[in-house]
Coordinates of N, CA, C and O in Angstrom, one line a residue:
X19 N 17.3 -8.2 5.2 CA 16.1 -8.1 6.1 C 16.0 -9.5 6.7 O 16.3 -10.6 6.2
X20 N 15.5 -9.4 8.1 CA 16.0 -11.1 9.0 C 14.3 -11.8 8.2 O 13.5 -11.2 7.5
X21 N 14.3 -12.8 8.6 CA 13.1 -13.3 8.5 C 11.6 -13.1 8.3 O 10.8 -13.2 7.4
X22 N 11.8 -13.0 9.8 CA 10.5 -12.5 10.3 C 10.0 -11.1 9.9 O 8.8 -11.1 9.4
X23 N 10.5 -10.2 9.9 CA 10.0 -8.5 9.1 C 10.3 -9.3 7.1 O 9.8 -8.8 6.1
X24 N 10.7 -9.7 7.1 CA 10.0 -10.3 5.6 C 9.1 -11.0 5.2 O 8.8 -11.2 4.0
X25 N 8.2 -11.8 6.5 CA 7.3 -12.5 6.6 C 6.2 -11.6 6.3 O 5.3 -11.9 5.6
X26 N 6.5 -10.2 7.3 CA 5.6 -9.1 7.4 C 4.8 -8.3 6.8 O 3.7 -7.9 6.9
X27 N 6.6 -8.3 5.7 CA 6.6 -7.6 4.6 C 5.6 -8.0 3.4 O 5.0 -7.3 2.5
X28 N 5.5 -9.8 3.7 CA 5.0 -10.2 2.5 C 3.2 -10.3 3.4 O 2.2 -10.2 2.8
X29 N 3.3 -10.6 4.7 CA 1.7 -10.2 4.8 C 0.9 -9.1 4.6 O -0.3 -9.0 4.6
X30 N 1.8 -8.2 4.3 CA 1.2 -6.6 3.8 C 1.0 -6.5 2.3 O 0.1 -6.0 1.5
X31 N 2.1 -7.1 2.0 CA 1.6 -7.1 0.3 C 0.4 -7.8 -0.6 O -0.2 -7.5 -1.6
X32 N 0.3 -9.2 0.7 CA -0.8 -9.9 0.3 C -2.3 -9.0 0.6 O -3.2 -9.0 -0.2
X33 N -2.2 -8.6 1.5 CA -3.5 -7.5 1.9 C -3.7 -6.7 0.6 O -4.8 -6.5 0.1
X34 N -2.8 -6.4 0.0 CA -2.8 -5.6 -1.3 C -3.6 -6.2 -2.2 O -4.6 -5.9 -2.8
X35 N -2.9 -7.2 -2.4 CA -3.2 -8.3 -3.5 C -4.8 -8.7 -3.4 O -5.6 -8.8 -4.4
X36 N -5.3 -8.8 -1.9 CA -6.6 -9.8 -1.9 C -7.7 -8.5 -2.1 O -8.8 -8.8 -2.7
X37 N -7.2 -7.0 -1.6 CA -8.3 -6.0 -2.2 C -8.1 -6.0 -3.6 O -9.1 -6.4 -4.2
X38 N -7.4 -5.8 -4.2 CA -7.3 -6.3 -5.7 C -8.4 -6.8 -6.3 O -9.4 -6.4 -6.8
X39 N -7.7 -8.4 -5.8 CA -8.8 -9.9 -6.3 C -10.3 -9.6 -5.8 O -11.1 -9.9 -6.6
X40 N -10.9 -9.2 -4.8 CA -11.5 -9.8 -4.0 C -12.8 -8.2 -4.0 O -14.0 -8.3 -3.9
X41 N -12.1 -7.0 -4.3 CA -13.2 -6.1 -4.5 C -13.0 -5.2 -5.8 O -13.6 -4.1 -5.8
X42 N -12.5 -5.5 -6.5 CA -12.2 -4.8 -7.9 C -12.3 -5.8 -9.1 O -12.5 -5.3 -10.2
X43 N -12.1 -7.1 -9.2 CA -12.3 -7.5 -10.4 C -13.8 -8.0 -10.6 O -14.5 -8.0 -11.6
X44 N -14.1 -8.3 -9.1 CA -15.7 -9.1 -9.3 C -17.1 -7.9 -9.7 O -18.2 -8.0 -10.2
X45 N -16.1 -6.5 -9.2 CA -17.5 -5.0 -9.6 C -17.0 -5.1 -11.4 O -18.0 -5.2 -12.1
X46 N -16.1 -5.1 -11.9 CA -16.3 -5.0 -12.9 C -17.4 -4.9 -14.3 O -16.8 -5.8 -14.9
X47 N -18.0 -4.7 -14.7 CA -19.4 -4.7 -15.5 C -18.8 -6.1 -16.6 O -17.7 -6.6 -16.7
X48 N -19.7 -6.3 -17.0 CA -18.9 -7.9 -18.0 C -19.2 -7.1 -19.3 O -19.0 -7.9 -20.3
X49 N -19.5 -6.1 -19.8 CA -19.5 -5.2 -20.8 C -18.5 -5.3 -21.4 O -18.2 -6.1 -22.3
X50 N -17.7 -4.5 -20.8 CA -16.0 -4.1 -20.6 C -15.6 -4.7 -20.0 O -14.6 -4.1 -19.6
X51 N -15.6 -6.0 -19.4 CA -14.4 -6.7 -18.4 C -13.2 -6.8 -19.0 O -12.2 -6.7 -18.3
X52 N -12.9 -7.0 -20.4 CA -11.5 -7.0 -20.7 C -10.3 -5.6 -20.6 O -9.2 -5.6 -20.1
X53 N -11.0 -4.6 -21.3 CA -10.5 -3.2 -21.2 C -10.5 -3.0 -19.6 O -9.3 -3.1 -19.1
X54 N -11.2 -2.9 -18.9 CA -11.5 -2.9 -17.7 C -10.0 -3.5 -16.9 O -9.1 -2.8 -16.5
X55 N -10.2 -5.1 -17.1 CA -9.3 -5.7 -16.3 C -8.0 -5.7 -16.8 O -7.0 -5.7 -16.0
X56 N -7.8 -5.5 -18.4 CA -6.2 -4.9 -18.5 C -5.6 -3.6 -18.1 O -4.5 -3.5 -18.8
X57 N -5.8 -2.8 -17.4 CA -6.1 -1.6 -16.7 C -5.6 -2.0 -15.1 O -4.7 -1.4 -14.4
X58 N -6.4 -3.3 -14.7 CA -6.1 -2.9 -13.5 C -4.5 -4.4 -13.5 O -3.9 -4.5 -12.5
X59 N -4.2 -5.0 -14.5 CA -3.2 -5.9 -14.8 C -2.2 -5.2 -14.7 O -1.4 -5.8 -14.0
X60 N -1.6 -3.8 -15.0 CA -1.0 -3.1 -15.0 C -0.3 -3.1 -13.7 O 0.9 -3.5 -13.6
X61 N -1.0 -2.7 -12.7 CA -1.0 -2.6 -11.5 C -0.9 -3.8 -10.4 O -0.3 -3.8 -9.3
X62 N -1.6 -5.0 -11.2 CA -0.8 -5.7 -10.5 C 0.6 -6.3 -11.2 O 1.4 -6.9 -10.5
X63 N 0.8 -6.1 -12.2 CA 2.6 -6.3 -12.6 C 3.0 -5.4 -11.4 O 3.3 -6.1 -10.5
X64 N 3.2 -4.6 -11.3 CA 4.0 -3.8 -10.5 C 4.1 -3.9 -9.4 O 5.1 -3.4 -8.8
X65 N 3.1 -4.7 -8.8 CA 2.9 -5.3 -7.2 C 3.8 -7.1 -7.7 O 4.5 -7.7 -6.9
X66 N 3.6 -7.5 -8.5 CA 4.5 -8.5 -8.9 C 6.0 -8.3 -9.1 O 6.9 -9.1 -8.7
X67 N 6.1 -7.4 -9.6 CA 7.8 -6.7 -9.6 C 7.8 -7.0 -7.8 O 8.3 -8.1 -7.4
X68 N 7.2 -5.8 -6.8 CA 8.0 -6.0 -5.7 C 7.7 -7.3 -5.0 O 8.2 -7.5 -3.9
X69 N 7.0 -8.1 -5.6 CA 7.1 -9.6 -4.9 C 8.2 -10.3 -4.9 O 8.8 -11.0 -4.1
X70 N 8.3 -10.0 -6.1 CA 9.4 -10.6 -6.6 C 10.8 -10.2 -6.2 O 11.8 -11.0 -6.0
X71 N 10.8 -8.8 -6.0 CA 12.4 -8.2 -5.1 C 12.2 -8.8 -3.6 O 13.2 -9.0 -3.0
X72 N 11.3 -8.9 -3.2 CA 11.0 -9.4 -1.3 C 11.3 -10.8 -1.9 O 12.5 -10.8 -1.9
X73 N 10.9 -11.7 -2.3 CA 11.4 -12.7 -2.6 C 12.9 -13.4 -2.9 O 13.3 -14.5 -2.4
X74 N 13.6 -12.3 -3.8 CA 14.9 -12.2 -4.0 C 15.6 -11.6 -3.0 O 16.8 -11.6 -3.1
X75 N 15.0 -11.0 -1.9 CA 15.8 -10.6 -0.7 C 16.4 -9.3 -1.3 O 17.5 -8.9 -0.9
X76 N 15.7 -8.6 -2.4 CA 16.5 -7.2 -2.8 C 16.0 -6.2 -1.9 O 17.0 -5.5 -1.8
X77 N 15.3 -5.9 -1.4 CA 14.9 -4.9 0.1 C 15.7 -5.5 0.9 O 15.6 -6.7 1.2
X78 N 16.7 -4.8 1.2 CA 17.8 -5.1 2.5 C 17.6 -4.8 3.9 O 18.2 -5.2 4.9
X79 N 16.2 -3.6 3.7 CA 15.6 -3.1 5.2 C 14.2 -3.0 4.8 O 13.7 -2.9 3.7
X80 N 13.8 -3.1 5.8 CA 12.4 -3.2 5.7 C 11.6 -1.2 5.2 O 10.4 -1.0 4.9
X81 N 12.4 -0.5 5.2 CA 12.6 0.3 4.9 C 12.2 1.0 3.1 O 11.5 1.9 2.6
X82 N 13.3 -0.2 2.7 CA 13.4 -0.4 0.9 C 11.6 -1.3 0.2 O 11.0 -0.9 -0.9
X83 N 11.4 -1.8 0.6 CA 10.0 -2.3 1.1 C 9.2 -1.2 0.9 O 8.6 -1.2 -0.3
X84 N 8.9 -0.2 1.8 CA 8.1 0.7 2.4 C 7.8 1.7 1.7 O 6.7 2.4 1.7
X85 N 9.8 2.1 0.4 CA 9.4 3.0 -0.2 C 9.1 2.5 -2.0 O 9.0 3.3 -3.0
X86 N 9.0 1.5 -1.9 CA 8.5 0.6 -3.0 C 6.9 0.5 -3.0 O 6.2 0.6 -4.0
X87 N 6.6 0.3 -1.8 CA 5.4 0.8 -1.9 C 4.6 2.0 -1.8 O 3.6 2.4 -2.4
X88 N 5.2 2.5 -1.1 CA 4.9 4.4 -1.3 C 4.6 4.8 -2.9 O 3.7 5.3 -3.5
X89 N 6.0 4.1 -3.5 CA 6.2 4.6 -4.9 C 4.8 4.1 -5.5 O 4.1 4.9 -6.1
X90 N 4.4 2.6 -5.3 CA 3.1 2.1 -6.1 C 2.1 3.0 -5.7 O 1.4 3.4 -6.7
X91 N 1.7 3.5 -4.2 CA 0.5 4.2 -4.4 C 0.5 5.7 -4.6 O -0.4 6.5 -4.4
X92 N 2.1 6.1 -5.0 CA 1.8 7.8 -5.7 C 1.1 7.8 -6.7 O 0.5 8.8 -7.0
X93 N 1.0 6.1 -7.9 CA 1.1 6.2 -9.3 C -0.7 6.9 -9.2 O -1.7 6.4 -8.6
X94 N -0.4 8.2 -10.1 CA -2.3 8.7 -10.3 C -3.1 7.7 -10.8 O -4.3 7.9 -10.6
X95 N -2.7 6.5 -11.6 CA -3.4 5.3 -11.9 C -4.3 4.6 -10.7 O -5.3 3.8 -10.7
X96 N -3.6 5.0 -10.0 CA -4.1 3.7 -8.1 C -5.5 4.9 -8.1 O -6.2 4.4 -8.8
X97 N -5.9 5.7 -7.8 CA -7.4 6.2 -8.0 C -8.5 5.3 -8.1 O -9.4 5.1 -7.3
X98 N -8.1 4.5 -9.7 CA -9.0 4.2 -10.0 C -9.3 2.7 -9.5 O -10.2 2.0 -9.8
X99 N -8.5 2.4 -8.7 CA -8.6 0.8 -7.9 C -8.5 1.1 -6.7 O -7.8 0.5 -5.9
X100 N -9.3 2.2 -6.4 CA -9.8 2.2 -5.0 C -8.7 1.7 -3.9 O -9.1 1.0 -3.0
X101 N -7.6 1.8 -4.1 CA -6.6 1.7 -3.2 C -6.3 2.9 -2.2 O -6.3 4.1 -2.6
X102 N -6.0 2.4 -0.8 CA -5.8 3.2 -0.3 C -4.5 3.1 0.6 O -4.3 2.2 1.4
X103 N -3.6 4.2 0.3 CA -2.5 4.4 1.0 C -2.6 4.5 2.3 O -1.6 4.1 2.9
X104 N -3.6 5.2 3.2 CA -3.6 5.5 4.4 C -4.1 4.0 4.9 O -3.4 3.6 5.9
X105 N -5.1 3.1 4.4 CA -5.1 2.2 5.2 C -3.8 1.0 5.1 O -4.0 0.0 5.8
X106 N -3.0 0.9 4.5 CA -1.7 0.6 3.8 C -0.7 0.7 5.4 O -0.2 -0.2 6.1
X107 N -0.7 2.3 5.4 CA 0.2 2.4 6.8 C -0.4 1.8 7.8 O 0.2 1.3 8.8
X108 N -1.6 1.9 7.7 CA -1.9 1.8 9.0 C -1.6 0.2 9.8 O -1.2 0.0 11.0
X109 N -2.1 -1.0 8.4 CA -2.0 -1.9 8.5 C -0.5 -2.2 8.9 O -0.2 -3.0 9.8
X110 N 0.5 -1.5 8.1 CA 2.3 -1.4 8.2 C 1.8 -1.2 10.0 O 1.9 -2.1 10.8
X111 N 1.3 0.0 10.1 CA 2.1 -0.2 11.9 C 1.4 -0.5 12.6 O 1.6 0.0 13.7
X112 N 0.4 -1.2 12.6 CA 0.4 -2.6 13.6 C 0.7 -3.9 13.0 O 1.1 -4.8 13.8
X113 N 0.7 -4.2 11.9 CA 2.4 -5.2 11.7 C 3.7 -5.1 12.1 O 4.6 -5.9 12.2
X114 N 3.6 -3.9 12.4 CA 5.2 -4.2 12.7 C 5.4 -3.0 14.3 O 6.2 -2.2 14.8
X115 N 4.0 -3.3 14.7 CA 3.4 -2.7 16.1 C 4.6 -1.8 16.9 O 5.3 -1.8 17.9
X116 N 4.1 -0.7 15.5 CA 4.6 1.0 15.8 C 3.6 1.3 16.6 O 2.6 0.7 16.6
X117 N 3.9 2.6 17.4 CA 2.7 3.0 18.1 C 3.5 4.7 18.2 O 4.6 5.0 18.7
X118 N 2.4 5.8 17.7 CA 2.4 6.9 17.8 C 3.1 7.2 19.2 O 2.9 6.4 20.1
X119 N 3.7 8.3 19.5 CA 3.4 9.2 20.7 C 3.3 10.6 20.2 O 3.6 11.3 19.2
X120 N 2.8 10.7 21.3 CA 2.0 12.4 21.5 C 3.2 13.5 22.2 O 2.9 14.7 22.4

């Protein structure tokens, strides 16, 4: 994968990462924050695994990427962290400024 669409690749994943950090650990109740937050740790290992292959240049197309992430938001686990796959693509194609036709 050349450069630049790995630059892409890793600005899409960060978008991942910051709804993560930024609207799911802070609702947490401090009751349960630990059960809670090892729950959603899960989930980010797994977003850490593909950082880590984009990093290692193991996606050879941006492609390999795309279905790495597909695969994280089939897991029935992603429900519960309010992740959303449709806004995922959407974000994918105007990063990498796909544009529908009719």
């Amino acid at each position: 994968m050349d450069p630049g669409r790995k630059v892409k690749c890793e600005f899409l994943l960060l978008k991942v990462y910051h709804h993560l950090e930024s609207n799911i650990f802070p609702n947490i109740p401090h009751g349960n924050y630990v059960t809670k937050a090892s729950q959603y740790l899960g989930k980010l290992r797994k977003l850490d695994i593909i950082k880590k292959k984009l990093i290692k240049d193991n996606y050879c197309k941006v492609q390999d990427f795309l279905e790495a992430m597909n695969k994280f938001f089939q897991d029935p686990r992603r429900e519960k962290l309010h992740l959303n796959q449709e806004e995922f693509m959407e974000n994918f194609k105007k990063v990498f400024a796909i544009w529908e036709t009719n």
